[in-house]
Amino acid sequence: MWLKHFQMLEPQKSTLVVDVTYLCNAECRYCQWGNKETPGRISRSLKEILIPTETLTNLGIKRIVISGGEPRLHPEMESILRYYSNLVDEVIIMTNAYGLTTTEIEKLLNAGATGFTVSLDSVDIMESFLTRSTPSHLHKEILSSLEDIFKTPRNFEFGINSVISHITANWTTVSTMLEFGRKIGV
């Protein structure tokens, strides 16, 4: 049974999630940032994003998760990564993986990222369309890109975040997602 491959997770480090932008190139039906009519769909300024060292220290923060909308759309992403990578142990980017390539991952790692969490609700093309309006060709590109990332040597954290909804809340979808994660080393 596939459950034997899973192990207990270590306790999480003190983590702070920093939303850097509310722009998004996905149209997830369950997220306000996927709707182009939502007010406030902007990138936040560096002044808002770069939390002072003293604050991070006082909170005991060891891990920053860069989120949004789609954080890779922020025009100063590399500056944000450089800043936080000098202050904490881990800097994770939570991304929808639209257009994500091994080249971009390398660039973001060089700027200070230590890992990536990809939001993926289903490996099924129709379910992905129903939850995120993802065109089939883009969904195939995302899955292929994730498989390419698995094939390259990596020394960074890599995970998948899935939203379970009325569309994906079934054993077939969940078990297929778990199997896909196992296949790509997540």
GROMACS .gro file of C-alpha atoms in nm:
model
  186
    1MET     CA    1   0.000   0.000   0.000
    2TRP     CA    2   0.128   0.349  -0.085
    3LEU     CA    3   0.083   0.475   0.274
    4LYS     CA    4   0.397   0.292   0.384
    5HIS     CA    5   0.603   0.549   0.189
    6PHE     CA    6   0.490   0.839   0.407
    7GLN     CA    7   0.673   0.936   0.721
    8MET     CA    8   0.590   1.162   1.013
    9LEU     CA    9   0.661   1.527   0.948
   10GLU     CA   10   0.904   1.711   1.172
   11PRO     CA   11   0.761   1.994   1.379
   12GLN     CA   12   0.742   2.313   1.175
   13LYS     CA   13   0.984   2.597   1.231
   14SER     CA   14   0.836   2.931   1.330
   15THR     CA   15   0.697   3.048   0.998
   16LEU     CA   16   0.572   3.381   0.868
   17VAL     CA   17   0.371   3.402   0.544
   18VAL     CA   18   0.437   3.722   0.350
   19ASP     CA   19   0.196   3.815   0.073
   20VAL     CA   20   0.403   4.012  -0.179
   21THR     CA   21   0.142   4.066  -0.450
   22TYR     CA   22  -0.226   4.014  -0.513
   23LEU     CA   23  -0.177   3.988  -0.886
   24CYS     CA   24  -0.238   3.641  -1.021
   25ASN     CA   25  -0.227   3.473  -1.360
   26ALA     CA   26  -0.460   3.191  -1.249
   27GLU     CA   27  -0.837   3.213  -1.216
   28CYS     CA   28  -0.898   2.983  -0.921
   29ARG     CA   29  -1.269   2.982  -0.849
   30TYR     CA   30  -1.212   2.968  -0.474
   31CYS     CA   31  -0.965   3.259  -0.454
   32GLN     CA   32  -1.047   3.627  -0.479
   33TRP     CA   33  -0.714   3.708  -0.648
   34GLY     CA   34  -0.806   3.499  -0.952
   35ASN     CA   35  -1.090   3.738  -1.029
   36LYS     CA   36  -0.960   4.034  -1.230
   37GLU     CA   37  -1.248   4.247  -1.096
   38THR     CA   38  -1.129   4.215  -0.733
   39PRO     CA   39  -1.010   4.552  -0.604
   40GLY     CA   40  -0.657   4.563  -0.461
   41ARG     CA   41  -0.492   4.333  -0.717
   42ILE     CA   42  -0.153   4.503  -0.691
   43SER     CA   43   0.201   4.423  -0.587
   44ARG     CA   44   0.287   4.545  -0.240
   45SER     CA   45   0.576   4.785  -0.192
   46LEU     CA   46   0.910   4.671  -0.052
   47LYS     CA   47   0.842   4.891   0.252
   48GLU     CA   48   0.535   4.676   0.327
   49ILE     CA   49   0.701   4.346   0.240
   50LEU     CA   50   1.044   4.363   0.404
   51ILE     CA   51   0.977   4.298   0.773
   52PRO     CA   52   1.251   4.447   0.994
   53THR     CA   53   1.517   4.212   1.129
   54GLU     CA   54   1.429   4.301   1.488
   55THR     CA   55   1.065   4.201   1.436
   56LEU     CA   56   1.161   3.865   1.284
   57THR     CA   57   1.406   3.800   1.568
   58ASN     CA   58   1.153   3.894   1.837
   59LEU     CA   59   0.897   3.660   1.681
   60GLY     CA   60   1.153   3.378   1.649
   61ILE     CA   61   1.086   3.347   1.274
   62LYS     CA   62   1.311   3.092   1.101
   63ARG     CA   63   1.109   3.036   0.785
   64ILE     CA   64   0.942   3.278   0.544
   65VAL     CA   65   0.678   3.165   0.295
   66ILE     CA   66   0.644   3.408   0.005
   67SER     CA   67   0.284   3.404  -0.112
   68GLY     CA   68   0.020   3.618  -0.278
   69GLY     CA   69  -0.166   3.602  -0.556
   70GLU     CA   70   0.121   3.465  -0.763
   71PRO     CA   71   0.441   3.585  -0.592
   72ARG     CA   72   0.656   3.526  -0.900
   73LEU     CA   73   0.471   3.818  -1.062
   74HIS     CA   74   0.620   4.068  -0.816
   75PRO     CA   75   0.866   4.285  -1.011
   76GLU     CA   76   1.120   4.282  -0.725
   77MET     CA   77   1.105   3.914  -0.634
   78GLU     CA   78   1.482   3.865  -0.644
   79SER     CA   79   1.536   4.158  -0.404
   80ILE     CA   80   1.276   4.013  -0.167
   81LEU     CA   81   1.446   3.674  -0.175
   82ARG     CA   82   1.793   3.823  -0.114
   83TYR     CA   83   1.663   4.021   0.182
   84TYR     CA   84   1.491   3.732   0.359
   85SER     CA   85   1.758   3.472   0.279
   86ASN     CA   86   2.003   3.681   0.483
   87LEU     CA   87   1.772   3.678   0.785
   88VAL     CA   88   1.609   3.335   0.810
   89ASP     CA   89   1.700   2.970   0.746
   90GLU     CA   90   1.435   2.900   0.483
   91VAL     CA   91   1.258   3.105   0.217
   92ILE     CA   92   0.983   2.914   0.039
   93ILE     CA   93   0.789   3.040  -0.264
   94MET     CA   94   0.427   2.928  -0.290
   95THR     CA   95   0.344   2.929  -0.661
   96ASN     CA   96   0.079   2.813  -0.904
   97ALA     CA   97   0.366   2.700  -1.132
   98TYR     CA   98   0.218   2.866  -1.441
   99GLY     CA   99   0.521   2.893  -1.669
  100LEU     CA  100   0.760   2.763  -1.404
  101THR     CA  101   1.076   2.614  -1.555
  102THR     CA  102   1.394   2.463  -1.418
  103THR     CA  103   1.575   2.777  -1.543
  104GLU     CA  104   1.349   3.002  -1.338
  105ILE     CA  105   1.387   2.778  -1.034
  106GLU     CA  106   1.765   2.806  -1.064
  107LYS     CA  107   1.737   3.187  -1.088
  108LEU     CA  108   1.515   3.204  -0.779
  109LEU     CA  109   1.741   2.967  -0.585
  110ASN     CA  110   2.040   3.186  -0.672
  111ALA     CA  111   1.847   3.486  -0.538
  112GLY     CA  112   1.787   3.311  -0.204
  113ALA     CA  113   1.486   3.080  -0.228
  114THR     CA  114   1.535   2.750  -0.046
  115GLY     CA  115   1.221   2.580  -0.168
  116PHE     CA  116   0.896   2.584  -0.359
  117THR     CA  117   0.543   2.478  -0.279
  118VAL     CA  118   0.328   2.434  -0.588
  119SER     CA  119  -0.047   2.480  -0.565
  120LEU     CA  120  -0.201   2.195  -0.761
  121ASP     CA  121  -0.551   2.070  -0.688
  122SER     CA  122  -0.569   1.779  -0.929
  123VAL     CA  123  -0.371   1.603  -1.198
  124ASP     CA  124  -0.694   1.560  -1.392
  125ILE     CA  125  -0.728   1.816  -1.674
  126MET     CA  126  -1.105   1.861  -1.635
  127GLU     CA  127  -1.088   1.900  -1.256
  128SER     CA  128  -0.810   2.155  -1.295
  129PHE     CA  129  -1.025   2.347  -1.541
  130LEU     CA  130  -1.327   2.334  -1.309
  131THR     CA  131  -1.132   2.456  -1.004
  132ARG     CA  132  -0.886   2.699  -1.165
  133SER     CA  133  -1.001   2.753  -1.524
  134THR     CA  134  -0.661   2.618  -1.628
  135PRO     CA  135  -0.651   2.549  -2.003
  136SER     CA  136  -0.560   2.188  -2.080
  137HIS     CA  137  -0.234   2.279  -2.258
  138LEU     CA  138  -0.121   2.481  -1.954
  139HIS     CA  139  -0.216   2.204  -1.712
  140LYS     CA  140  -0.009   1.957  -1.916
  141GLU     CA  141   0.284   2.204  -1.915
  142ILE     CA  142   0.264   2.237  -1.535
  143LEU     CA  143   0.267   1.860  -1.481
  144SER     CA  144   0.553   1.819  -1.730
  145SER     CA  145   0.749   2.098  -1.563
  146LEU     CA  146   0.705   1.937  -1.221
  147GLU     CA  147   0.832   1.608  -1.361
  148ASP     CA  148   1.132   1.790  -1.514
  149ILE     CA  149   1.209   1.949  -1.177
  150PHE     CA  150   1.203   1.602  -1.021
  151LYS     CA  151   1.452   1.472  -1.280
  152THR     CA  152   1.708   1.742  -1.204
  153PRO     CA  153   1.934   1.714  -0.901
  154ARG     CA  154   1.790   1.933  -0.631
  155ASN     CA  155   1.898   2.048  -0.293
  156PHE     CA  156   1.585   2.246  -0.212
  157GLU     CA  157   1.251   2.180  -0.048
  158PHE     CA  158   0.974   2.094  -0.291
  159GLY     CA  159   0.610   2.039  -0.203
  160ILE     CA  160   0.255   2.044  -0.330
  161ASN     CA  161  -0.036   2.231  -0.176
  162SER     CA  162  -0.385   2.113  -0.276
  163VAL     CA  163  -0.720   2.270  -0.206
  164ILE     CA  164  -0.989   2.010  -0.156
  165SER     CA  165  -1.323   2.133  -0.289
  166HIS     CA  166  -1.654   1.980  -0.390
  167ILE     CA  167  -1.486   1.901  -0.725
  168THR     CA  168  -1.175   1.730  -0.588
  169ALA     CA  169  -1.312   1.578  -0.266
  170ASN     CA  170  -1.312   1.220  -0.384
  171TRP     CA  171  -1.082   0.925  -0.328
  172THR     CA  172  -0.977   0.899  -0.694
  173THR     CA  173  -0.852   1.258  -0.706
  174VAL     CA  174  -0.681   1.245  -0.367
  175SER     CA  175  -0.509   0.911  -0.431
  176THR     CA  176  -0.402   1.021  -0.781
  177MET     CA  177  -0.253   1.341  -0.634
  178LEU     CA  178  -0.068   1.140  -0.368
  179GLU     CA  179   0.064   0.902  -0.634
  180PHE     CA  180   0.177   1.193  -0.853
  181GLY     CA  181   0.354   1.348  -0.552
  182ARG     CA  182   0.529   1.020  -0.480
  183LYS     CA  183   0.631   0.992  -0.846
  184ILE     CA  184   0.799   1.333  -0.841
  185GLY     CA  185   0.958   1.289  -0.500
  186VAL     CA  186   0.728   1.505  -0.290
   0.00000   0.00000   0.00000
